[in-house]
mmCIF file of C-alpha atoms in Angstrom:
data_model
loop_
_atom_site.group_PDB
_atom_site.id
_atom_site.type_symbol
_atom_site.label_atom_id
_atom_site.label_comp_id
_atom_site.label_asym_id
_atom_site.label_seq_id
_atom_site.Cartn_x
_atom_site.Cartn_y
_atom_site.Cartn_z
ATOM 1 C CA UNK A 1 8.171 -5.060 69.249
ATOM 2 C CA UNK A 2 6.508 -7.150 71.956
ATOM 3 C CA UNK A 3 3.821 -8.187 69.500
ATOM 4 C CA UNK A 4 6.375 -9.377 66.935
ATOM 5 C CA UNK A 5 8.317 -11.326 69.563
ATOM 6 C CA UNK A 6 5.170 -13.112 70.695
ATOM 7 C CA UNK A 7 4.216 -13.866 67.121
ATOM 8 C CA UNK A 8 7.665 -15.273 66.404
ATOM 9 C CA UNK A 9 7.469 -17.397 69.548
ATOM 10 C CA UNK A 10 4.052 -18.867 68.686
ATOM 11 C CA UNK A 11 4.403 -19.611 64.953
ATOM 12 C CA UNK A 12 8.141 -20.338 64.725
ATOM 13 C CA UNK A 13 10.940 -18.868 62.635
ATOM 14 C CA UNK A 14 10.195 -20.724 59.374
ATOM 15 C CA UNK A 15 6.570 -19.649 59.218
ATOM 16 C CA UNK A 16 7.426 -16.153 60.419
ATOM 17 C CA UNK A 17 9.895 -15.368 57.631
ATOM 18 C CA UNK A 18 7.659 -16.982 55.000
ATOM 19 C CA UNK A 19 5.568 -13.801 55.090
ATOM 20 C CA UNK A 20 7.570 -10.876 53.688
ATOM 21 C CA UNK A 21 5.520 -8.367 55.661
ATOM 22 C CA UNK A 22 6.863 -9.920 58.863
ATOM 23 C CA UNK A 23 10.365 -9.298 57.515
ATOM 24 C CA UNK A 24 9.405 -5.666 56.864
ATOM 25 C CA UNK A 25 8.129 -5.355 60.445
ATOM 26 C CA UNK A 26 11.346 -6.874 61.767
ATOM 27 C CA UNK A 27 13.505 -4.428 59.780
ATOM 28 C CA UNK A 28 11.345 -1.517 60.948
ATOM 29 C CA UNK A 29 11.699 -2.525 64.576
ATOM 30 C CA UNK A 30 15.463 -2.910 64.172
ATOM 31 C CA UNK A 31 15.733 0.641 62.819
ATOM 32 C CA UNK A 32 13.730 1.998 65.740
ATOM 33 C CA UNK A 33 15.893 0.054 68.205
ATOM 34 C CA UNK A 34 19.032 1.543 66.620
ATOM 35 C CA UNK A 35 17.413 4.987 66.783
ATOM 36 C CA UNK A 36 16.569 4.661 70.465
ATOM 37 C CA UNK A 37 19.912 3.140 71.469
ATOM 38 C CA UNK A 38 21.853 5.814 69.533
ATOM 39 C CA UNK A 39 19.834 8.573 71.182
ATOM 40 C CA UNK A 40 20.556 7.110 74.611
ATOM 41 C CA UNK A 41 24.237 6.792 73.719
ATOM 42 C CA UNK A 42 24.354 10.424 72.593
ATOM 43 C CA UNK A 43 22.612 11.487 75.791
ATOM 44 C CA UNK A 44 25.120 9.541 77.878
ATOM 45 C CA UNK A 45 28.069 11.141 76.034
ATOM 46 C CA UNK A 46 26.599 14.603 76.634
ATOM 47 C CA UNK A 47 26.067 13.978 80.352
ATOM 48 C CA UNK A 48 29.580 12.549 80.687
ATOM 49 C CA UNK A 49 31.092 15.628 79.036
ATOM 50 C CA UNK A 50 29.111 17.951 81.320
ATOM 51 C CA UNK A 51 30.172 15.976 84.388
ATOM 52 C CA UNK A 52 33.820 16.287 83.306
ATOM 53 C CA UNK A 53 33.494 20.053 83.007
ATOM 54 C CA UNK A 54 33.670 20.123 79.206
ATOM 55 C CA UNK A 55 31.386 21.928 76.818
ATOM 56 C CA UNK A 56 29.476 19.218 74.855
ATOM 57 C CA UNK A 57 27.654 21.656 72.583
ATOM 58 C CA UNK A 58 29.245 21.965 69.149
ATOM 59 C CA UNK A 59 27.853 22.928 65.733
ATOM 60 C CA UNK A 60 26.831 20.046 63.503
ATOM 61 C CA UNK A 61 29.479 20.853 60.921
ATOM 62 C CA UNK A 62 32.136 20.002 63.512
ATOM 63 C CA UNK A 63 30.655 16.628 64.472
ATOM 64 C CA UNK A 64 32.233 13.280 63.685
ATOM 65 C CA UNK A 65 30.881 11.487 60.616
ATOM 66 C CA UNK A 66 29.599 8.615 62.768
ATOM 67 C CA UNK A 67 28.210 10.658 65.631
ATOM 68 C CA UNK A 68 25.492 8.672 67.512
ATOM 69 C CA UNK A 69 23.036 11.506 66.962
ATOM 70 C CA UNK A 70 23.557 11.348 63.194
ATOM 71 C CA UNK A 71 23.179 7.564 63.198
ATOM 72 C CA UNK A 72 19.959 7.850 65.198
ATOM 73 C CA UNK A 73 18.526 10.369 62.736
ATOM 74 C CA UNK A 74 19.358 8.113 59.788
ATOM 75 C CA UNK A 75 17.832 5.057 61.474
ATOM 76 C CA UNK A 76 14.687 6.995 62.390
ATOM 77 C CA UNK A 77 14.301 8.249 58.812
ATOM 78 C CA UNK A 78 14.604 4.697 57.441
ATOM 79 C CA UNK A 79 12.164 3.393 60.052
ATOM 80 C CA UNK A 80 9.598 6.015 59.052
ATOM 81 C CA UNK A 81 9.886 4.932 55.413
ATOM 82 C CA UNK A 82 9.202 1.281 56.259
ATOM 83 C CA UNK A 83 6.385 2.258 58.633
ATOM 84 C CA UNK A 84 4.476 4.145 55.960
ATOM 85 C CA UNK A 85 5.195 1.476 53.337
ATOM 86 C CA UNK A 86 3.406 -1.011 55.606
ATOM 87 C CA UNK A 87 0.171 0.779 54.678
ATOM 88 C CA UNK A 88 0.456 -0.859 51.251
ATOM 89 C CA UNK A 89 -0.436 -4.134 52.970
ATOM 90 C CA UNK A 90 -3.877 -2.740 53.786
ATOM 91 C CA UNK A 91 -4.493 -2.046 50.077
ATOM 92 C CA UNK A 92 -5.124 -5.771 49.606
ATOM 93 C CA UNK A 93 -8.697 -5.226 50.792
ATOM 94 C CA UNK A 94 -9.475 -2.669 48.088
ATOM 95 C CA UNK A 95 -10.781 -4.212 44.820
ATOM 96 C CA UNK A 96 -9.007 -1.573 42.701
ATOM 97 C CA UNK A 97 -5.644 -1.288 44.465
ATOM 98 C CA UNK A 98 -5.482 -4.912 45.601
ATOM 99 C CA UNK A 99 -4.654 -6.529 42.208
ATOM 100 C CA UNK A 100 -2.067 -3.813 41.524
ATOM 101 C CA UNK A 101 -0.438 -4.404 44.904
ATOM 102 C CA UNK A 102 -0.304 -8.154 44.247
ATOM 103 C CA UNK A 103 1.305 -7.588 40.844
ATOM 104 C CA UNK A 104 3.940 -5.273 42.283
ATOM 105 C CA UNK A 105 4.679 -7.756 45.049
ATOM 106 C CA UNK A 106 5.267 -10.573 42.585
ATOM 107 C CA UNK A 107 7.549 -8.403 40.456
ATOM 108 C CA UNK A 108 9.826 -7.850 43.446
ATOM 109 C CA UNK A 109 11.145 -11.373 42.831
ATOM 110 C CA UNK A 110 12.300 -10.310 39.368
ATOM 111 C CA UNK A 111 13.917 -7.199 40.827
ATOM 112 C CA UNK A 112 15.823 -9.254 43.411
ATOM 113 C CA UNK A 113 17.124 -11.664 40.751
ATOM 114 C CA UNK A 114 18.221 -8.719 38.616
ATOM 115 C CA UNK A 115 19.847 -7.043 41.602
ATOM 116 C CA UNK A 116 22.375 -9.851 42.087
ATOM 117 C CA UNK A 117 23.585 -9.693 38.482
ATOM 118 C CA UNK A 118 23.562 -5.887 38.566
ATOM 119 C CA UNK A 119 25.645 -5.805 41.757
ATOM 120 C CA UNK A 120 28.201 -8.190 40.289
ATOM 121 C CA UNK A 121 28.632 -6.060 37.154
ATOM 122 C CA UNK A 122 28.904 -2.792 39.120
ATOM 123 C CA UNK A 123 31.450 -4.270 41.520
ATOM 124 C CA UNK A 124 33.556 -5.710 38.689
ATOM 125 C CA UNK A 125 33.784 -2.434 36.759
ATOM 126 C CA UNK A 126 34.227 -0.508 40.015
ATOM 127 C CA UNK A 127 37.335 -2.525 40.850
ATOM 128 C CA UNK A 128 38.777 -1.870 37.395
ATOM 129 C CA UNK A 129 38.139 1.864 37.321
ATOM 130 C CA UNK A 130 39.342 2.384 40.883
ATOM 131 C CA UNK A 131 42.602 0.583 40.134
ATOM 132 C CA UNK A 132 43.066 2.721 37.034
ATOM 133 C CA UNK A 133 42.148 6.185 38.335
ATOM 134 C CA UNK A 134 42.858 6.275 42.085
ATOM 135 C CA UNK A 135 46.238 8.033 41.642
ATOM 136 C CA UNK A 136 44.781 10.847 39.532
ATOM 137 C CA UNK A 137 41.901 11.227 42.001
ATOM 138 C CA UNK A 138 44.511 11.765 44.717
ATOM 139 C CA UNK A 139 46.083 14.533 42.614
ATOM 140 C CA UNK A 140 42.682 16.215 42.290
ATOM 141 C CA UNK A 141 42.233 15.965 46.059
ATOM 142 C CA UNK A 142 45.585 17.635 46.722
ATOM 143 C CA UNK A 143 44.640 20.349 44.253
ATOM 144 C CA UNK A 144 41.387 20.959 46.115
ATOM 145 C CA UNK A 145 42.827 20.931 49.667
ATOM 146 C CA UNK A 146 45.862 23.140 49.005
ATOM 147 C CA UNK A 147 44.948 25.769 51.595
ATOM 148 C CA UNK A 148 46.812 25.994 54.890
ATOM 149 C CA UNK A 149 43.730 25.277 56.998
ATOM 150 C CA UNK A 150 43.053 22.097 54.960
ATOM 151 C CA UNK A 151 39.673 23.418 53.848
ATOM 152 C CA UNK A 152 38.380 22.722 50.311
ATOM 153 C CA UNK A 153 38.933 25.582 47.872
ATOM 154 C CA UNK A 154 35.623 25.584 45.993
ATOM 155 C CA UNK A 155 36.143 29.111 44.664
ATOM 156 C CA UNK A 156 39.314 28.400 42.674
ATOM 157 C CA UNK A 157 39.106 24.639 42.108
ATOM 158 C CA UNK A 158 35.434 23.792 42.067
ATOM 159 C CA UNK A 159 35.855 20.994 39.491
ATOM 160 C CA UNK A 160 38.696 19.309 41.399
ATOM 161 C CA UNK A 161 36.763 19.368 44.682
ATOM 162 C CA UNK A 162 33.839 17.659 42.945
ATOM 163 C CA UNK A 163 35.606 15.037 40.836
ATOM 164 C CA UNK A 164 38.275 13.671 43.200
ATOM 165 C CA UNK A 165 35.778 11.833 45.395
ATOM 166 C CA UNK A 166 34.322 9.839 42.472
ATOM 167 C CA UNK A 167 37.394 7.606 42.159
ATOM 168 C CA UNK A 168 38.978 8.002 45.609
ATOM 169 C CA UNK A 169 38.283 4.410 46.710
ATOM 170 C CA UNK A 170 36.329 1.324 45.702
ATOM 171 C CA UNK A 171 33.171 2.414 47.501
ATOM 172 C CA UNK A 172 33.094 5.844 45.852
ATOM 173 C CA UNK A 173 33.832 4.360 42.417
ATOM 174 C CA UNK A 174 30.972 1.877 42.819
ATOM 175 C CA UNK A 175 28.645 4.736 43.751
ATOM 176 C CA UNK A 176 29.780 6.644 40.668
ATOM 177 C CA UNK A 177 28.898 3.708 38.409
ATOM 178 C CA UNK A 178 25.541 3.298 40.149
ATOM 179 C CA UNK A 179 24.549 6.904 39.521
ATOM 180 C CA UNK A 180 25.835 6.554 35.964
ATOM 181 C CA UNK A 181 22.938 4.151 35.367
ATOM 182 C CA UNK A 182 20.618 7.162 35.712
ATOM 183 C CA UNK A 183 22.714 9.402 33.441
ATOM 184 C CA UNK A 184 24.136 11.574 36.233
ATOM 185 C CA UNK A 185 27.826 11.088 35.322
ATOM 186 C CA UNK A 186 29.285 12.816 32.253
ATOM 187 C CA UNK A 187 32.539 12.221 30.366
ATOM 188 C CA UNK A 188 34.123 15.309 31.931
ATOM 189 C CA UNK A 189 34.610 13.233 35.080
ATOM 190 C CA UNK A 190 37.506 11.493 33.306
ATOM 191 C CA UNK A 191 39.388 14.761 32.687
ATOM 192 C CA UNK A 192 41.664 14.360 35.710
ATOM 193 C CA UNK A 193 44.894 16.148 36.562
ATOM 194 C CA UNK A 194 47.950 14.426 35.070
ATOM 195 C CA UNK A 195 46.013 11.680 33.288
ATOM 196 C CA UNK A 196 47.638 10.308 30.128
ATOM 197 C CA UNK A 197 45.999 9.679 26.780
ATOM 198 C CA UNK A 198 46.111 5.885 26.985
ATOM 199 C CA UNK A 199 44.790 5.824 30.557
ATOM 200 C CA UNK A 200 41.935 8.160 29.665
ATOM 201 C CA UNK A 201 41.064 6.100 26.582
ATOM 202 C CA UNK A 202 41.132 2.849 28.580
ATOM 203 C CA UNK A 203 38.944 4.342 31.316
ATOM 204 C CA UNK A 204 36.430 5.604 28.747
ATOM 205 C CA UNK A 205 36.411 2.165 27.102
ATOM 206 C CA UNK A 206 35.626 0.548 30.450
ATOM 207 C CA UNK A 207 32.884 3.075 31.143
ATOM 208 C CA UNK A 208 31.387 2.545 27.686
ATOM 209 C CA UNK A 209 31.411 -1.237 28.137
ATOM 210 C CA UNK A 210 29.703 -0.808 31.498
ATOM 211 C CA UNK A 211 27.045 1.395 29.927
ATOM 212 C CA UNK A 212 26.334 -1.143 27.182
ATOM 213 C CA UNK A 213 26.158 -4.128 29.539
ATOM 214 C CA UNK A 214 24.395 -2.578 32.479
ATOM 215 C CA UNK A 215 22.235 0.180 31.084
ATOM 216 C CA UNK A 216 21.260 -1.151 27.664
ATOM 217 C CA UNK A 217 21.207 -4.924 28.236
ATOM 218 C CA UNK A 218 20.421 -5.511 31.916
ATOM 219 C CA UNK A 219 17.910 -2.708 32.427
ATOM 220 C CA UNK A 220 15.978 -3.678 29.308
ATOM 221 C CA UNK A 221 16.068 -7.305 30.428
ATOM 222 C CA UNK A 222 14.596 -6.239 33.768
ATOM 223 C CA UNK A 223 11.812 -4.335 32.010
ATOM 224 C CA UNK A 224 11.034 -7.387 29.864
ATOM 225 C CA UNK A 225 10.979 -9.677 32.922
ATOM 226 C CA UNK A 226 8.684 -7.339 34.824
ATOM 227 C CA UNK A 227 6.358 -7.010 31.818
ATOM 228 C CA UNK A 228 6.123 -10.791 31.491
ATOM 229 C CA UNK A 229 5.426 -11.241 35.200
ATOM 230 C CA UNK A 230 2.813 -8.495 35.179
ATOM 231 C CA UNK A 231 1.065 -10.019 32.169
ATOM 232 C CA UNK A 232 0.976 -13.464 33.783
ATOM 233 C CA UNK A 233 -0.367 -12.112 37.056
ATOM 234 C CA UNK A 234 -2.869 -9.723 35.445
ATOM 235 C CA UNK A 235 -4.572 -12.642 33.685
ATOM 236 C CA UNK A 236 -5.575 -14.089 37.048
ATOM 237 C CA UNK A 237 -5.382 -10.908 39.106
ATOM 238 C CA UNK A 238 -8.892 -11.332 40.514
ATOM 239 C CA UNK A 239 -8.168 -14.786 41.925
ATOM 240 C CA UNK A 240 -4.808 -13.655 43.297
ATOM 241 C CA UNK A 241 -6.390 -10.620 44.911
ATOM 242 C CA UNK A 242 -9.155 -12.644 46.578
ATOM 243 C CA UNK A 243 -6.584 -15.078 47.913
ATOM 244 C CA UNK A 244 -4.421 -12.255 49.321
ATOM 245 C CA UNK A 245 -7.486 -10.587 50.830
ATOM 246 C CA UNK A 246 -8.487 -13.833 52.529
ATOM 247 C CA UNK A 247 -4.984 -14.206 53.951
ATOM 248 C CA UNK A 248 -5.194 -10.672 55.340
ATOM 249 C CA UNK A 249 -8.537 -11.436 56.980
ATOM 250 C CA UNK A 250 -7.239 -14.677 58.475
ATOM 251 C CA UNK A 251 -4.399 -12.776 60.150
ATOM 252 C CA UNK A 252 -6.960 -10.942 62.269
ATOM 253 C CA UNK A 253 -8.667 -14.207 63.262
ATOM 254 C CA UNK A 254 -5.493 -15.836 64.573
ATOM 255 C CA UNK A 255 -4.625 -16.006 68.240
ATOM 256 C CA UNK A 256 -2.726 -12.930 69.292
ATOM 257 C CA UNK A 257 -2.728 -9.969 71.625
ATOM 258 C CA UNK A 258 -6.047 -8.761 72.928
ATOM 259 C CA UNK A 259 -4.945 -5.136 73.265
ATOM 260 C CA UNK A 260 -3.184 -3.061 70.594
ATOM 261 C CA UNK A 261 0.356 -1.710 71.109
ATOM 262 C CA UNK A 262 1.568 -0.267 73.439
ATOM 263 C CA UNK A 263 -1.090 -1.633 75.821
ATOM 264 C CA UNK A 264 -0.202 -5.231 74.902
ATOM 265 C CA UNK A 265 2.799 -5.118 77.251
ATOM 266 C CA UNK A 266 0.460 -4.610 80.220
ATOM 267 C CA UNK A 267 -0.973 -7.636 82.069
ATOM 268 C CA UNK A 268 -4.508 -8.564 81.017
ATOM 269 C CA UNK A 269 -7.151 -11.081 81.975
ATOM 270 C CA UNK A 270 -6.112 -13.507 79.255
ATOM 271 C CA UNK A 271 -2.569 -13.703 80.631
ATOM 272 C CA UNK A 272 -3.868 -14.448 84.135
ATOM 273 C CA UNK A 273 -6.268 -17.054 82.759
ATOM 274 C CA UNK A 274 -3.454 -18.893 80.974
ATOM 275 C CA UNK A 275 -1.193 -18.543 84.014
ATOM 276 C CA UNK A 276 -3.629 -19.967 86.566
ATOM 277 C CA UNK A 277 -5.425 -22.420 84.296
ATOM 278 C CA UNK A 278 -5.740 -25.991 85.524
ATOM 279 C CA UNK A 279 -3.533 -28.658 84.060
ATOM 280 C CA UNK A 280 -6.230 -30.560 82.185
ATOM 281 C CA UNK A 281 -7.407 -27.421 80.418
ATOM 282 C CA UNK A 282 -4.024 -26.430 79.043
ATOM 283 C CA UNK A 283 -3.330 -27.067 75.409
ATOM 284 C CA UNK A 284 -0.787 -29.849 75.098
ATOM 285 C CA UNK A 285 1.338 -30.880 72.158
ATOM 286 C CA UNK A 286 -0.944 -33.823 71.447
ATOM 287 C CA UNK A 287 -3.950 -31.499 71.239
ATOM 288 C CA UNK A 288 -2.109 -29.332 68.734
ATOM 289 C CA UNK A 289 -1.205 -32.382 66.640
ATOM 290 C CA UNK A 290 -4.826 -33.575 66.681
ATOM 291 C CA UNK A 291 -6.040 -30.133 65.651
ATOM 292 C CA UNK A 292 -3.489 -30.045 62.829
ATOM 293 C CA UNK A 293 -4.623 -33.479 61.611
ATOM 294 C CA UNK A 294 -8.271 -32.398 61.662
ATOM 295 C CA UNK A 295 -7.368 -29.268 59.732
ATOM 296 C CA UNK A 296 -5.488 -31.297 57.097
ATOM 297 C CA UNK A 297 -8.421 -33.700 56.785
ATOM 298 C CA UNK A 298 -10.877 -30.843 56.243
ATOM 299 C CA UNK A 299 -8.623 -29.243 53.622
ATOM 300 C CA UNK A 300 -8.320 -32.551 51.769
ATOM 301 C CA UNK A 301 -12.076 -33.000 51.760
ATOM 302 C CA UNK A 302 -12.546 -29.479 50.421
ATOM 303 C CA UNK A 303 -10.047 -30.148 47.636
ATOM 304 C CA UNK A 304 -11.792 -33.401 46.805
ATOM 305 C CA UNK A 305 -15.137 -31.663 46.620
ATOM 306 C CA UNK A 306 -13.766 -28.929 44.368
ATOM 307 C CA UNK A 307 -12.016 -31.341 41.987
ATOM 308 C CA UNK A 308 -15.046 -33.634 41.831
ATOM 309 C CA UNK A 309 -17.333 -30.698 41.021
ATOM 310 C CA UNK A 310 -14.986 -29.492 38.283
ATOM 311 C CA UNK A 311 -14.824 -32.963 36.749
ATOM 312 C CA UNK A 312 -18.598 -33.234 36.870
ATOM 313 C CA UNK A 313 -18.906 -29.930 35.011
ATOM 314 C CA UNK A 314 -16.417 -31.132 32.431
ATOM 315 C CA UNK A 315 -18.386 -34.331 31.993
ATOM 316 C CA UNK A 316 -21.673 -32.486 31.461
ATOM 317 C CA UNK A 317 -20.352 -29.832 29.072
ATOM 318 C CA UNK A 318 -18.752 -30.316 25.664
ATOM 319 C CA UNK A 319 -16.681 -33.075 24.132
ATOM 320 C CA UNK A 320 -13.627 -34.058 26.131
ATOM 321 C CA UNK A 321 -10.757 -36.473 25.748
ATOM 322 C CA UNK A 322 -12.718 -39.117 27.611
ATOM 323 C CA UNK A 323 -15.545 -38.889 25.070
ATOM 324 C CA UNK A 324 -13.057 -39.564 22.279
ATOM 325 C CA UNK A 325 -11.684 -42.567 24.169
ATOM 326 C CA UNK A 326 -15.207 -43.892 24.646
ATOM 327 C CA UNK A 327 -15.919 -43.566 20.910
ATOM 328 C CA UNK A 328 -12.719 -45.465 20.143
ATOM 329 C CA UNK A 329 -13.831 -48.228 22.465
ATOM 330 C CA UNK A 330 -17.239 -48.401 20.749
ATOM 331 C CA UNK A 331 -15.586 -48.610 17.328
ATOM 332 C CA UNK A 332 -13.324 -51.385 18.594
ATOM 333 C CA UNK A 333 -16.331 -53.313 19.912
ATOM 334 C CA UNK A 334 -18.151 -52.833 16.593
ATOM 335 C CA UNK A 335 -15.131 -54.179 14.724
ATOM 336 C CA UNK A 336 -15.084 -57.319 16.823
ATOM 337 C CA UNK A 337 -18.830 -57.790 16.249
ATOM 338 C CA UNK A 338 -18.486 -57.445 12.463
ATOM 339 C CA UNK A 339 -15.597 -59.921 12.339
ATOM 340 C CA UNK A 340 -17.615 -62.394 14.401
ATOM 341 C CA UNK A 341 -20.669 -62.076 12.114
ATOM 342 C CA UNK A 342 -18.589 -62.532 8.963
ATOM 343 C CA UNK A 343 -16.926 -65.617 10.461
ATOM 344 C CA UNK A 344 -20.262 -67.224 11.256
ATOM 345 C CA UNK A 345 -21.377 -66.762 7.621
ATOM 346 C CA UNK A 346 -18.432 -68.777 6.311
ATOM 347 C CA UNK A 347 -16.198 -65.933 5.315
ATOM 348 C CA UNK A 348 -12.456 -65.923 5.914
ATOM 349 C CA UNK A 349 -11.693 -63.693 8.878
ATOM 350 C CA UNK A 350 -8.564 -63.187 10.988
ATOM 351 C CA UNK A 351 -8.351 -64.807 14.386
ATOM 352 C CA UNK A 352 -9.132 -62.071 16.888
ATOM 353 C CA UNK A 353 -9.818 -62.553 20.556
ATOM 354 C CA UNK A 354 -12.599 -60.435 21.936
ATOM 355 C CA UNK A 355 -12.607 -59.646 25.633
ATOM 356 C CA UNK A 356 -15.891 -57.974 26.410
ATOM 357 C CA UNK A 357 -15.113 -57.515 30.062
ATOM 358 C CA UNK A 358 -12.080 -55.437 29.169
ATOM 359 C CA UNK A 359 -14.119 -52.928 27.182
ATOM 360 C CA UNK A 360 -16.891 -52.842 29.707
ATOM 361 C CA UNK A 361 -14.366 -52.425 32.495
ATOM 362 C CA UNK A 362 -12.849 -49.405 30.795
ATOM 363 C CA UNK A 363 -16.238 -47.834 30.451
ATOM 364 C CA UNK A 364 -17.020 -48.566 34.051
ATOM 365 C CA UNK A 365 -13.836 -46.804 35.168
ATOM 366 C CA UNK A 366 -14.405 -43.742 32.999
ATOM 367 C CA UNK A 367 -15.365 -41.451 35.882
ATOM 368 C CA UNK A 368 -12.513 -42.708 37.997
ATOM 369 C CA UNK A 369 -10.015 -42.084 35.191
ATOM 370 C CA UNK A 370 -11.276 -38.543 34.682
ATOM 371 C CA UNK A 371 -10.726 -37.629 38.286
ATOM 372 C CA UNK A 372 -7.494 -39.523 38.803
ATOM 373 C CA UNK A 373 -5.753 -37.826 35.902
ATOM 374 C CA UNK A 374 -5.779 -34.456 37.722
ATOM 375 C CA UNK A 375 -4.999 -34.830 41.394
ATOM 376 C CA UNK A 376 -3.979 -37.322 44.067
ATOM 377 C CA UNK A 377 -3.936 -35.535 47.392
ATOM 378 C CA UNK A 378 -3.295 -38.672 49.391
ATOM 379 C CA UNK A 379 0.148 -39.143 47.888
ATOM 380 C CA UNK A 380 1.524 -35.817 49.110
ATOM 381 C CA UNK A 381 -0.044 -36.069 52.555
ATOM 382 C CA UNK A 382 1.161 -39.604 53.203
ATOM 383 C CA UNK A 383 4.680 -38.879 51.956
ATOM 384 C CA UNK A 384 4.770 -35.835 54.250
ATOM 385 C CA UNK A 385 3.670 -37.894 57.239
ATOM 386 C CA UNK A 386 6.200 -40.622 56.445
ATOM 387 C CA UNK A 387 8.941 -37.994 56.140
ATOM 388 C CA UNK A 388 8.065 -36.594 59.562
ATOM 389 C CA UNK A 389 8.176 -40.055 61.141
ATOM 390 C CA UNK A 390 11.511 -40.978 59.547
ATOM 391 C CA UNK A 391 13.260 -37.666 60.234
ATOM 392 C CA UNK A 392 15.083 -38.934 63.290
ATOM 393 C CA UNK A 393 16.103 -42.268 61.731
ATOM 394 C CA UNK A 394 19.743 -42.452 60.693
ATOM 395 C CA UNK A 395 19.373 -45.022 57.952
ATOM 396 C CA UNK A 396 19.344 -43.913 54.337
ATOM 397 C CA UNK A 397 15.900 -43.105 52.935
ATOM 398 C CA UNK A 398 14.642 -43.988 49.478
ATOM 399 C CA UNK A 399 12.086 -41.264 48.781
ATOM 400 C CA UNK A 400 11.050 -42.799 45.458
ATOM 401 C CA UNK A 401 10.135 -45.989 47.293
ATOM 402 C CA UNK A 402 8.114 -43.960 49.798
ATOM 403 C CA UNK A 403 6.168 -42.291 46.989
ATOM 404 C CA UNK A 404 5.466 -45.630 45.301
ATOM 405 C CA UNK A 405 4.415 -47.093 48.624
ATOM 406 C CA UNK A 406 1.878 -44.347 49.272
ATOM 407 C CA UNK A 407 0.771 -43.782 45.664
ATOM 408 C CA UNK A 408 -2.455 -45.753 46.099
ATOM 409 C CA UNK A 409 -3.506 -44.080 49.342
ATOM 410 C CA UNK A 410 -6.987 -42.536 49.112
ATOM 411 C CA UNK A 411 -6.733 -40.865 45.692
ATOM 412 C CA UNK A 412 -9.421 -38.442 44.585
ATOM 413 C CA UNK A 413 -12.080 -40.230 42.618
ATOM 414 C CA UNK A 414 -11.104 -43.749 43.705
ATOM 415 C CA UNK A 415 -13.601 -46.561 43.566
ATOM 416 C CA UNK A 416 -13.838 -46.531 47.334
ATOM 417 C CA UNK A 417 -14.845 -42.877 47.376
ATOM 418 C CA UNK A 418 -17.293 -43.293 44.497
ATOM 419 C CA UNK A 419 -19.022 -46.166 46.270
ATOM 420 C CA UNK A 420 -19.311 -44.112 49.447
ATOM 421 C CA UNK A 421 -20.776 -41.227 47.439
ATOM 422 C CA UNK A 422 -23.294 -43.500 45.741
ATOM 423 C CA UNK A 423 -24.446 -44.906 49.085
#
């Protein structure tokens, strides 16, 4: 927990929640906090009962539904699930399990989008069925709890004691429809005490409509979406896996705790060094901004080098669009030459103006055009810097004007860069 708090403090909330594994760690820690606090609450209740002279020891079947001990056990069970699922993050290093883990992670987005539509459909049909069958569920409940001690009579009315809860309230009805998606609810659940023919028919019609919409349509749509996402990711699974592996490695190179938990809560030499460091050695905000600018400059240079190398390979291999444009320019020049020769020999030719510098200029800018048609890193970086500077200004901003203003800033493959490369 201390490690996550320090990480959140150093990198900020936006960058912290951008990584889903940080969200998983946060949820895990919250479950463990609930577990510990509920245990302490249960311990306090027990000590208070003993101090008052009461017997706090009772069988579990006599406990309250929301007993702190029961809540702590549920929170601990959920925390254990998330703790072991975190091991999947380490699979990114493995060349066999890494691509599969990346594919499953990307398909979670499809599952989340499906979940919203699925929840809406379940809630809608749950409201309808609960409004239609709640009275008959109450009759089944009275039939089950007819004994004097208000205990359920499973021996004589086993069916009534099982069915009444399925439509008792909106929450139970929604659960019933959820488990119906897996085929765990049969049509005998609609054979309730006192139900009329029309009501039973209308309830079955609602349940059938729910099955068609949710089970046949939505589930098959989810399978199709997941298949499409998996196919797209599997085509470039190797690149995606290497990128995810690099991100995992970088996490261990970042500034963090020197000692692993739980020893990271103890004072260490690094804490004393930062505490008693002199003023001129401390990292200031300006130093962080300068480091960020240097990092952005290095990344831009790396992108430029990659794009330039790819364009050079494209130029050296095969026939490209630029080769076709060059041939068209040569044919145009040849046409002007033929017209000029025919005119000098006294033949009737159309008046055509020939601008040799225009053709030569196009040829001279061939390399620049090849590179410029792919990327312009300077545009995005300059617009981002301008946006940061104008954040605190109250006047209205024209972002299109900002893009046009910075469109010519240091593009990849510009004449300026080509001249510097040639020198």
